[in-house]
Short mmCIF file of C-alpha atoms in Angstrom, two decimals:
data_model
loop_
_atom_site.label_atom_id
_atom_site.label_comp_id
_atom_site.label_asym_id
_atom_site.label_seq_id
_atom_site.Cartn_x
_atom_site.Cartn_y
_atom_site.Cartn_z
CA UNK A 25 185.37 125.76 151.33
CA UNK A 26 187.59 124.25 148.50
CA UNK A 27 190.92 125.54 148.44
CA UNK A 28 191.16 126.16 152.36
CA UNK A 29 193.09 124.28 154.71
CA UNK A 30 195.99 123.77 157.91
CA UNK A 31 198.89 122.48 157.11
CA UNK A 32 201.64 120.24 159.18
CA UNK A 33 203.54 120.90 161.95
CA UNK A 34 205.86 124.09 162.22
CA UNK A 35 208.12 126.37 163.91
CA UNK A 36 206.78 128.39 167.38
CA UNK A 37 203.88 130.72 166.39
CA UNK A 38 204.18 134.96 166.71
CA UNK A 39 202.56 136.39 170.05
CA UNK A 40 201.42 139.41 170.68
CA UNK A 41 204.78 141.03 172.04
CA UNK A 42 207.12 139.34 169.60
CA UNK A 43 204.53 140.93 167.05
CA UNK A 44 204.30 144.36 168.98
CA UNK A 45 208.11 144.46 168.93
CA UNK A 46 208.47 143.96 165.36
CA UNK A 47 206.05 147.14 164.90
CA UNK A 48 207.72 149.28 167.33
CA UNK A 49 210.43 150.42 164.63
CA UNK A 50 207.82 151.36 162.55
CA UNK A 51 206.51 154.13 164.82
CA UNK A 52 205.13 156.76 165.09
CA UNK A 53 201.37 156.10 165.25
CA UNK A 54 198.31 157.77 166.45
CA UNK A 55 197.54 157.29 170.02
CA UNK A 56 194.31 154.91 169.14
CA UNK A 57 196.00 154.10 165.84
CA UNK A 58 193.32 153.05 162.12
CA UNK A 59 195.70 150.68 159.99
CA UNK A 60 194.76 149.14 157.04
CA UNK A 61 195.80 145.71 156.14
CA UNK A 62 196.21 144.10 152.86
CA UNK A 63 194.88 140.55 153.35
CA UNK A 64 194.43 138.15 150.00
CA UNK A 65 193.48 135.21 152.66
CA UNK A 66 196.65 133.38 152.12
CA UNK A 67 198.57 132.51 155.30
CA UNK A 68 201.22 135.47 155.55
CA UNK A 69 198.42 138.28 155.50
CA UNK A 70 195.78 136.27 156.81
CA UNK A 71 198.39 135.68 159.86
CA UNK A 72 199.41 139.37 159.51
CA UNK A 73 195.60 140.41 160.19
CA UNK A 74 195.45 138.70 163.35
CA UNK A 75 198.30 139.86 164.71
CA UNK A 76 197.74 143.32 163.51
CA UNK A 77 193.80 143.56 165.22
CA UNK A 78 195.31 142.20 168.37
CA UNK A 79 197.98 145.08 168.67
CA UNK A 80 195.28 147.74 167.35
CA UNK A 81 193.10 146.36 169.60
CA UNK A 82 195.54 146.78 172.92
CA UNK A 83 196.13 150.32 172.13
CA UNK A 84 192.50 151.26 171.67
CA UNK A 85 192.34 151.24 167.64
CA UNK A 86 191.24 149.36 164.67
CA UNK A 87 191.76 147.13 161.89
CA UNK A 88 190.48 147.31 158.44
CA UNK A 89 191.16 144.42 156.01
CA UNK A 90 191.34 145.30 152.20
CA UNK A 91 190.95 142.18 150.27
CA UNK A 92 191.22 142.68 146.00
CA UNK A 93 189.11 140.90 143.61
CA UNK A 94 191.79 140.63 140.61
CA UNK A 95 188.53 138.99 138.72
CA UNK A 96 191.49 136.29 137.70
CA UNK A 97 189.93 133.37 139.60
CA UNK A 98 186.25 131.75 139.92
CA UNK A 99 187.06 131.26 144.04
CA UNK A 100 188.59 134.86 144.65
CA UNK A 101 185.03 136.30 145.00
CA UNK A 102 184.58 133.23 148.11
CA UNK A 103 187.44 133.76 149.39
CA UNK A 104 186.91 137.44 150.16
CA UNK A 105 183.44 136.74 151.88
CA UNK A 106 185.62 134.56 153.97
CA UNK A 107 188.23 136.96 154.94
CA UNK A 108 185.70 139.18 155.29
CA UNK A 109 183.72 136.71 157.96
CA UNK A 110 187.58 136.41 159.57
CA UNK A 111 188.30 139.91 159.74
CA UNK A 112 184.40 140.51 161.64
CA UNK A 113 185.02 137.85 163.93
CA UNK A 114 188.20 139.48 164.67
CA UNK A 115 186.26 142.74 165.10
CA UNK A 116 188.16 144.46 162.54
CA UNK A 117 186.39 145.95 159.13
CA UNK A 118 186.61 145.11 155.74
CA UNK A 119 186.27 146.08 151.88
CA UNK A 120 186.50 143.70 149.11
CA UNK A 121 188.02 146.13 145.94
CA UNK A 122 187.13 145.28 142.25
CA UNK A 123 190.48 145.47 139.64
CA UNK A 124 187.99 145.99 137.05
CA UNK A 125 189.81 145.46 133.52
CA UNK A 126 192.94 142.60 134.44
CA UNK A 127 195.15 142.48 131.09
CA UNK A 128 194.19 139.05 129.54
CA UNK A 129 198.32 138.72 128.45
CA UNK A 130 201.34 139.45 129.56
CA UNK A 131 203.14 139.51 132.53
CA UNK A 132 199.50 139.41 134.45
CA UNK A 133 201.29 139.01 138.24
CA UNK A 134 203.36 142.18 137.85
CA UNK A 135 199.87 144.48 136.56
CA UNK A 136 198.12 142.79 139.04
CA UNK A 137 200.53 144.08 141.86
CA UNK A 138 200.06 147.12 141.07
CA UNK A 139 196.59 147.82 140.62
CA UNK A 140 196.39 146.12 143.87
CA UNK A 141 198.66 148.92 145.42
CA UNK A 142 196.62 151.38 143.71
CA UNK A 143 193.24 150.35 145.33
CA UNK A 144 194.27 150.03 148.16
CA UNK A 145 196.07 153.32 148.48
CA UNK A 146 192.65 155.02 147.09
CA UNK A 147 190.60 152.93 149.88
CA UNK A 148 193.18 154.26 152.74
CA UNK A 149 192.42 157.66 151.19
CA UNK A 150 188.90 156.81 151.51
CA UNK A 151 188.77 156.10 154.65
CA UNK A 152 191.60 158.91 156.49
CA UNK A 153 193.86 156.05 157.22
CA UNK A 154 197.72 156.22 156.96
CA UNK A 155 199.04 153.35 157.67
CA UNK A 156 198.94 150.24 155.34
CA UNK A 157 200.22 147.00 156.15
CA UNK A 158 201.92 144.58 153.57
CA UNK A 159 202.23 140.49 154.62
CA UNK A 160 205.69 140.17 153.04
CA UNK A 161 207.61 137.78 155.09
CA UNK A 162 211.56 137.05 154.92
CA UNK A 163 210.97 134.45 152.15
CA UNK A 164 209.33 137.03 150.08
CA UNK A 165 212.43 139.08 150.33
CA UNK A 166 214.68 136.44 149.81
CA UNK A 167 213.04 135.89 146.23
CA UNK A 168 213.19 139.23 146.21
CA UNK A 169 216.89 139.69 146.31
CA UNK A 170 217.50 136.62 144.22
CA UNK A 171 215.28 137.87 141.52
CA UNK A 172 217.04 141.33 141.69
CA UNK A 173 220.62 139.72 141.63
CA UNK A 174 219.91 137.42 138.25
CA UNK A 175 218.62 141.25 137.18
CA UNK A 176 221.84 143.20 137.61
CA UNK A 177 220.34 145.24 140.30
CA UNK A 178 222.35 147.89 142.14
CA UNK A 179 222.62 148.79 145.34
CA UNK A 180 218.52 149.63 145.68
CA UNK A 181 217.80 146.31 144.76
CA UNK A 182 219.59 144.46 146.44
CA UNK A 183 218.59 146.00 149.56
CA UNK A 184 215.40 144.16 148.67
CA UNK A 185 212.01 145.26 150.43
CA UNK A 186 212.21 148.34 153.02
CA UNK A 187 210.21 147.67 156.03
CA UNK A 188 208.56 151.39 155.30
CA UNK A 189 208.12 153.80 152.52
CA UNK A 190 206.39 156.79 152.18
CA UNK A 191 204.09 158.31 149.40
CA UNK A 192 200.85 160.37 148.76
CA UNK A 193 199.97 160.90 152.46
CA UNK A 194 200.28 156.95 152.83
CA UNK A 195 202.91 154.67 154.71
CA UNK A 196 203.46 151.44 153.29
CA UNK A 197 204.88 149.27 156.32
CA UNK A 198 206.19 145.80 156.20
CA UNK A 199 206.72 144.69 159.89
CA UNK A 200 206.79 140.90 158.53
CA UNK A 201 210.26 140.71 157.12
CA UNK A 202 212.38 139.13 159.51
CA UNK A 203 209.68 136.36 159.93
CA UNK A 204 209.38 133.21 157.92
CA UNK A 205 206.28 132.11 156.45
CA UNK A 206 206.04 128.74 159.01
CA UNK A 207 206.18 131.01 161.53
CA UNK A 208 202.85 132.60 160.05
CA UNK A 209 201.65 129.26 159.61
CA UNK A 210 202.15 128.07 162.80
CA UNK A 211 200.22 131.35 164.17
CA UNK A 212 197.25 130.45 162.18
CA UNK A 213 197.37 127.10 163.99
CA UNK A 214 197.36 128.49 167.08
CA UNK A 215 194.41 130.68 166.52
CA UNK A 216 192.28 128.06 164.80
CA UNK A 217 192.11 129.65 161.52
CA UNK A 218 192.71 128.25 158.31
CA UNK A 219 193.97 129.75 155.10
CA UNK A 220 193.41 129.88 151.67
CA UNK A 221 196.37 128.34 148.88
CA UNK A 222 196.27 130.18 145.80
CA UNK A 223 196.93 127.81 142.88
CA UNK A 224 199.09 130.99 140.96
CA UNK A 225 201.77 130.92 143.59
CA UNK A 226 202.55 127.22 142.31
CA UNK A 227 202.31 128.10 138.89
CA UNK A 228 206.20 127.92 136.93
CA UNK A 229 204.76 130.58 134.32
CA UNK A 230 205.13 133.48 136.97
CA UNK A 231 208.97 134.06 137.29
CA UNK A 232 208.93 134.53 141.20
CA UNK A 233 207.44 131.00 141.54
CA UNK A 234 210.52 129.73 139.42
CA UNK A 235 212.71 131.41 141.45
CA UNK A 236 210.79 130.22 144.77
CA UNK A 237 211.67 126.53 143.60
CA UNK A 238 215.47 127.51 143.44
CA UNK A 239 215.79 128.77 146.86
CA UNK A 240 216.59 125.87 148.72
CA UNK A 241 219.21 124.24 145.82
CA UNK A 242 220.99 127.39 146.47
CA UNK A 243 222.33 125.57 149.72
CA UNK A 244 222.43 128.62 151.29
CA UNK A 245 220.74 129.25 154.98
CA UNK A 246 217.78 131.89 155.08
CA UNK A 247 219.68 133.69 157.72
CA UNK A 248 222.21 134.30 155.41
CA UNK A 249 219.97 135.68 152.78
CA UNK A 250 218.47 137.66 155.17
CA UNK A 251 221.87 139.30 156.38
CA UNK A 252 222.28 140.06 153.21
CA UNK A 253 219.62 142.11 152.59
CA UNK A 254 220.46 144.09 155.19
CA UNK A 255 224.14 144.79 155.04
CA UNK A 256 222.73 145.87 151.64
CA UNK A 257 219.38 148.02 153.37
CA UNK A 258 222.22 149.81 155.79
CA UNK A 259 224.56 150.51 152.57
CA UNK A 260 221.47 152.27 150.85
CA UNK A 261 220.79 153.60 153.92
CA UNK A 262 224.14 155.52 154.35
CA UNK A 263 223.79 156.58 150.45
CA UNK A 264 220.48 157.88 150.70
CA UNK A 265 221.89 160.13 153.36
CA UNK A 266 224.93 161.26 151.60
CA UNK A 267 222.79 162.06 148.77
CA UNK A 268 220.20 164.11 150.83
CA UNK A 269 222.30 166.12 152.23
CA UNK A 270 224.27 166.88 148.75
CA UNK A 271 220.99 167.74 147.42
CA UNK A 272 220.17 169.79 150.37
CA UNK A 273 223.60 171.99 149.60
CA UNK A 274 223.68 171.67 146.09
CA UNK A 275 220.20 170.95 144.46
CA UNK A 276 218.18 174.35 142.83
CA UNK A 277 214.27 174.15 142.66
CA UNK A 278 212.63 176.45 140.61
CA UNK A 279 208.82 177.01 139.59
CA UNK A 280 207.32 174.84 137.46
CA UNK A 281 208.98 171.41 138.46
CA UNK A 282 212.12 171.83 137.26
CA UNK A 283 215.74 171.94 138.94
CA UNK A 284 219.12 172.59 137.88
CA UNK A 285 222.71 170.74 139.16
CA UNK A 286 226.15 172.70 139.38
CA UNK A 287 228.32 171.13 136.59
CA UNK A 288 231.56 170.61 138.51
CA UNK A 289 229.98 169.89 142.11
CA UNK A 290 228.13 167.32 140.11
CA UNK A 291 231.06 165.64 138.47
CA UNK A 292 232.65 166.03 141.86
CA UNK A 293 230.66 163.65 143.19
CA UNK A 294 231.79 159.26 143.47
CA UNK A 295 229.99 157.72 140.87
CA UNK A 296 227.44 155.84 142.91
CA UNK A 297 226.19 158.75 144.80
CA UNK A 298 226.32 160.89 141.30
CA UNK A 299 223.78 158.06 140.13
CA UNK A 300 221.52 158.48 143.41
CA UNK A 301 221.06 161.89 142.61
CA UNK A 302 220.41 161.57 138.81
CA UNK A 303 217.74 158.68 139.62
CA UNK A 304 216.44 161.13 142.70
CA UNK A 305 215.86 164.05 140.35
CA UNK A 306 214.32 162.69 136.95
CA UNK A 307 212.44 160.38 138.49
CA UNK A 308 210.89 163.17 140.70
CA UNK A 309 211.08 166.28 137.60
CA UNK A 310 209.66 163.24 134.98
CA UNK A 311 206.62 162.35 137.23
CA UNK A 312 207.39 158.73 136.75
CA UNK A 313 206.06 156.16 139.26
CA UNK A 314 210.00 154.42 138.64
CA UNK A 315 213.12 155.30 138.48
CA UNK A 316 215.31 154.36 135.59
CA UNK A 317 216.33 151.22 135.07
CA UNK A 318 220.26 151.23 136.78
CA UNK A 319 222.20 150.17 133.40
CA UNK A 320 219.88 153.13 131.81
CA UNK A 321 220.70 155.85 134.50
CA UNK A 322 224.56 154.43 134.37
CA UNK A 323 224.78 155.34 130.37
CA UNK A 324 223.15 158.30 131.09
CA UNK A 325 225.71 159.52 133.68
CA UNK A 326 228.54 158.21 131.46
CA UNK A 327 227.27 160.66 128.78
CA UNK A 328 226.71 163.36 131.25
CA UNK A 329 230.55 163.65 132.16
CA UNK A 330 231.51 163.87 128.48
CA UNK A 331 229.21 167.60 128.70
CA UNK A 332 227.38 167.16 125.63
CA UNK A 333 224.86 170.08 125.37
CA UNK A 334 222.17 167.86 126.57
CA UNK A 335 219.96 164.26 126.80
CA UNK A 336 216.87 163.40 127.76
CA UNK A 337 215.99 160.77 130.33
CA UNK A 338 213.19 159.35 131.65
CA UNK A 339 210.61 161.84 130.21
CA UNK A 340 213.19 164.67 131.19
CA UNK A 341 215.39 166.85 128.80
CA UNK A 342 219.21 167.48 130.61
CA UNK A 343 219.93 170.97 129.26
CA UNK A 344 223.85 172.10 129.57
CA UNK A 345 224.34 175.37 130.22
CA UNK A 346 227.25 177.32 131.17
CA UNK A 347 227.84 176.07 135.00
CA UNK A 348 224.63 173.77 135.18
CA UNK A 349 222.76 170.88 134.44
CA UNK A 350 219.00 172.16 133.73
CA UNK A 351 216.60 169.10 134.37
CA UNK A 352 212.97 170.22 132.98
CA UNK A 353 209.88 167.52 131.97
CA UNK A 354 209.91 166.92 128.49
CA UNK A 355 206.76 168.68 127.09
CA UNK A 356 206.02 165.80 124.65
CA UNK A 357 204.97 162.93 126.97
CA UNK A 358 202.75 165.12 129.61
CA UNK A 359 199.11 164.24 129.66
CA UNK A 360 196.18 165.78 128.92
CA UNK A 361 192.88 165.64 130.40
CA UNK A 362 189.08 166.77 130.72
CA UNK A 363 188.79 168.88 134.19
CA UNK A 364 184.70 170.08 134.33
CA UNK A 365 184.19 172.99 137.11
CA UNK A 366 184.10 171.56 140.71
CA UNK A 367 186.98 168.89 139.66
CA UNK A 368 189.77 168.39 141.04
CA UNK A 369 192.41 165.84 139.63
CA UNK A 370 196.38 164.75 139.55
CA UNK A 371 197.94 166.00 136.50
CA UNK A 372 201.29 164.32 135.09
CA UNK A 373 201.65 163.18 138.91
CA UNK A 374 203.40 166.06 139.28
CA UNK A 375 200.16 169.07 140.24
CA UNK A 376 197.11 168.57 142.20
CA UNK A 377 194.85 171.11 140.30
CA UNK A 378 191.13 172.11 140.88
CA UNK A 379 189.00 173.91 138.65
CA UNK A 380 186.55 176.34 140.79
CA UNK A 381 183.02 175.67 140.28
CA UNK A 382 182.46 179.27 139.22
CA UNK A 383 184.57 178.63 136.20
CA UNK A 384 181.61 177.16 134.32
CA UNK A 385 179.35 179.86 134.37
CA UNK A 386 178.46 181.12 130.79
CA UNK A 387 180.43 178.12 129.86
CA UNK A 388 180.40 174.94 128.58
CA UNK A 389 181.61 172.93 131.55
CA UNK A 390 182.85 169.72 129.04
CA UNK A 391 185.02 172.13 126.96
CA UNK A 392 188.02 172.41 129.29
CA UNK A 393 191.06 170.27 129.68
CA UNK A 394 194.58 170.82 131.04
CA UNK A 395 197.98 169.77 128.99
CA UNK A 396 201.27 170.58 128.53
CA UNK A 397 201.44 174.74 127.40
CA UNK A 398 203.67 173.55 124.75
CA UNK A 399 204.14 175.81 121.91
CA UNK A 400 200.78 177.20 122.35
CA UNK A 401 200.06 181.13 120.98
CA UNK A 402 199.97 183.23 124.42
CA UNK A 403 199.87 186.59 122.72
CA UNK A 404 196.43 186.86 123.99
CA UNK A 405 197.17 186.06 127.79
CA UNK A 406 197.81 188.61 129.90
CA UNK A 407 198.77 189.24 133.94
CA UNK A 408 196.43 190.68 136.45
CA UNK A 409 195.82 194.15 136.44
CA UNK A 410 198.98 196.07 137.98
CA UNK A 411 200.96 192.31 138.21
CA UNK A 412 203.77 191.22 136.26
CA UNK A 413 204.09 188.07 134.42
CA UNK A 414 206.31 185.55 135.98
CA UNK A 415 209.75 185.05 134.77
CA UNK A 416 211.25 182.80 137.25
CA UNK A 417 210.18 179.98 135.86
CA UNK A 418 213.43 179.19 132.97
CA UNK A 419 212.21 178.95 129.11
CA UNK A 420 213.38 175.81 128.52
CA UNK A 421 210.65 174.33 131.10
CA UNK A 422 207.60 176.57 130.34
CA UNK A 423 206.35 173.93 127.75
CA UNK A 424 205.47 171.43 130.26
CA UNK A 425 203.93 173.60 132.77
CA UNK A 426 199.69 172.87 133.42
CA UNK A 427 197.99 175.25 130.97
CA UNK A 428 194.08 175.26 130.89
CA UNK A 429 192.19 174.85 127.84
CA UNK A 430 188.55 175.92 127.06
CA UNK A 431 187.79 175.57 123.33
CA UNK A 432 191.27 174.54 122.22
CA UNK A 433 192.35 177.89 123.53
CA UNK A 434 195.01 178.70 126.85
CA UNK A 435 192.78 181.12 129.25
CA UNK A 436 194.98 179.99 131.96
CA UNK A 437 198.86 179.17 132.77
CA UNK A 438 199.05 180.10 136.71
CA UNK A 439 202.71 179.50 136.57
CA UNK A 440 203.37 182.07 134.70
CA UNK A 441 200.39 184.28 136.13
CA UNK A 442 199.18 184.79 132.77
CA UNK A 443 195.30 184.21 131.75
CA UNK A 444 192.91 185.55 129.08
CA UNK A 445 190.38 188.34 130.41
CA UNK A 446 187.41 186.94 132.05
CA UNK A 447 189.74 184.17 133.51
CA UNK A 448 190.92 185.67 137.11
CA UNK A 449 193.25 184.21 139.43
CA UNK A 450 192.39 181.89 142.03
CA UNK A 451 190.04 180.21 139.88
CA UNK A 452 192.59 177.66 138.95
CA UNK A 453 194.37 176.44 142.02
CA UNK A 454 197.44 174.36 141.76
CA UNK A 455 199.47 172.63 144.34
CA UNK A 456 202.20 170.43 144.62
CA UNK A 457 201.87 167.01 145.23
CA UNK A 458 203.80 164.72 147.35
CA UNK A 459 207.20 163.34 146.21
CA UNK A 460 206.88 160.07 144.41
CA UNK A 461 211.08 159.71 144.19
CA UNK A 462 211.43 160.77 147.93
CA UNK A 463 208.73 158.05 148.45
CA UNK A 464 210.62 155.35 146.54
CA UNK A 465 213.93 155.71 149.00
CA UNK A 466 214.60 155.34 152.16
CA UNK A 467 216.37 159.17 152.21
CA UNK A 468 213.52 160.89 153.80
CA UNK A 469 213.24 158.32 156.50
CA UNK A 470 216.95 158.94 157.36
CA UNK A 471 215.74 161.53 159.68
CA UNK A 472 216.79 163.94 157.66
CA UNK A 473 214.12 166.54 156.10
CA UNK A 474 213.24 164.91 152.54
CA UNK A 475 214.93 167.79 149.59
CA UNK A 476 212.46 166.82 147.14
CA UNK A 477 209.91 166.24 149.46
CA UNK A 478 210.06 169.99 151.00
CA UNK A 479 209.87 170.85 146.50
CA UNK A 480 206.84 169.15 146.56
CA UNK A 481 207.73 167.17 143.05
CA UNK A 482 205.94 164.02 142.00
CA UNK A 483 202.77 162.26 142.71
CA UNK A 484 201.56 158.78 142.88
#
């Protein structure tokens, strides 16, 4: 097939105990373990799912290759019935996913990357598995780092990749980052396969491939990069702990996704760590995928110590009051959405909510939808019978709590257990979803018990 080929001579290929010793630090897994593995067909994952069916295979479990068709290239449909054909004759399974509206401009590589995450996140839903493997090698994190540092990155990016992280029941792992892409080759080699070359991953439009082409006038060793990295990795490391266990003394959750920071223990804290914590909590309150930007989160902090009666950030509004910083989701950028009886659905990333099937009877099941209670009229909501309405949940952050709608009116804002009459508890349920900022750091794989993650903010 066009577009497939070996390559020349190269450095000792992986076996299966150098390869089993690179995934033993990413342990724990299930006794006859299901990982998923992203494989394109290029070398690194195409290497990566050999060595990964061969260790799944010693302890009794099994591979599945998850191949995306970015519909970018006339080949990429081939070249997933090939790695499909590889990943049989390996005897592990396989699903070619459809991205099935790629932008036609802009920065195409960076959209693509993450639609790719987000099918194959929905596949290892799909299919019960929790593991997902990632083919990024030591050059990829060397770019990585390079590409951070001509960014201004702080201390997060220049740790560059984490060999784990964490998110909606998933772990991404990366056991390939100490390894350098000859290496990968030369296990191909050694196995007989061959590999596909993409023709984007030479093309100087995409800013990592400029950056590739520096690398080596940089006349610095890889090892060095590498070291780098992780002197920078163990830094985070140590900050991410710090910071959990300030948030663990310090941090106040409250109902309805919003949480509030002591004034003075705040400003007590080094600047760097102060700035963990801010990125920690907005991200997580906002229900954004990504923290803000570090020159963004750095003015915000600035402003922050002059005590100005509040800011908004990232889709959150920083209330002052007397002895606290109130951090509640700003009412104006939260979602709305259809939600027909029997749904369920992730709302603002923030709630998974399901509407019971009973809901729709003597209704029109397309008339409700979920938003932000906003400013709505309430006067005709009411508790339960012999229940009081909730008032734990602070004023300022009742507009962007999940209110149903049927017929452009509120019957429903369980947060508040408060619903019109013939709309009864229970029939809305509403639960937390995992912590999209916990998942983004390293803190909660510190071994200490994830803050945000035991809130139950943020969802990817």
């Amino acid at each position: 097939m066009s577009g497939w080929a070996a390559d020349v001579a190269a450095p000792e290929p992986l076996n299966d105990a150098a390869f089993a010793a690179l995934m033993a630090p990413l342990e724990p897994f299930e006794p006859e373990p299901l990982i998923a593995c992203a494989v394109s067909g290029g070398a690194d994952s195409l290497a990566l799912l050999y060595l990964a069916s061969r260790w799944a295979k010693a302890r009794s479990g099994r591979v599945i290759a998850l191949t995306v068709d970015h519909g970018l290239r006339p080949e990429a449909a081939a070249e997933a019935r090939q790695v499909a054909a590889y990943a049989a004759a390996l005897g592990a399974g396989h699903r070619t996913l459809l991205w099935r509206d790629p932008p036609q401009s802009g920065p195409v590589q960076a959209a693509a990357r993450r639609a790719r995450l987000t099918l194959m996140q929905q596949a290892c839903r799909e299919a019960g598995c929790l593991h997902l493997l990632l083919a990024h090698h030591r050059d990829d994190q060397i770019e990585t780092l390079l590409l951070r540092l001509a960014k201004g990155s702080d201390l997060d990016g220049l740790a560059g990749m984490a060999p784990q992280r964490r998110g909606a029941g998933l772990r991404l792992l990366r056991p390939l980052l100490t390894v350098d892409k000859e290496s990968l080759k030369a296990t191909l080699r050694d196995a007989g396969l061959a590999w596909c070359e993409d023709p984007s991953n030479d093309d100087l439009r995409h800013e990592r491939v400029r950056m590739r082409r520096l690398v080596p006038a940089t006349t610095v060793a890889p090892e060095r990069w590498q070291a780098a990295a992780e002197t920078f990795a163990r830094l985070r490391g140590w900050a991410d702990a710090r910071c959990a266990a300030w948030m663990g003394e310090y941090l106040a959750l409250h109902p309805g996704g919003c949480a509030s920071l002591p004034v003075e223990d705040f400003e007590a804290l080094p600047h760097p760590l102060a700035l963990r914590v801010l990125r920690h909590v907005v991200q997580a309150v906002g229900g954004r995928p990504y923290p803000p930007r570090s020159a963004v989160l750095r003015r915000a902090l600035g402003r922050l110590r002059e005590r100005p009666k509040g800011l908004t950030l990232a889709g959150c509004r920083l209330i002052r009051r007397p002895a606290q910083w109130l951090v509640v989701r700003e009412a104006a950028g939260v979602e709305s959405l259809k939600l027909a009886p029997g749904e369920t659905c992730v709302w603002d990333r923030r709630y998974q909510i399901q509407l019971d099937q009973a809901a729709g009877a003597g209704c029109d099941p397309e008339a409700f939808y979920l938003g932000a209670l906003g400013a709505a009229n309430r006067s005709g909501l009411q508790p339960p019978a012999g229940e009081a309405w909730c008032e734990a949940v602070p004023g300022a952050a009742r507009a962007a709590l999940p209110a149903l709608r049927y017929l452009e009116a509120v019957v429903a804002v369980p947060h508040l257990n408060l619903y019109q009459p013939g709309f009864s508890p229970g029939f809305l349920r509403i639960s937390a979803c995992p912590p999209q900022a916990a998942a983004r750091s390293d803190f909660t794989l510190s071994g200490r018990v994830g803050i945000l993650q035991a809130a139950g903010f943020g969802c990817s």
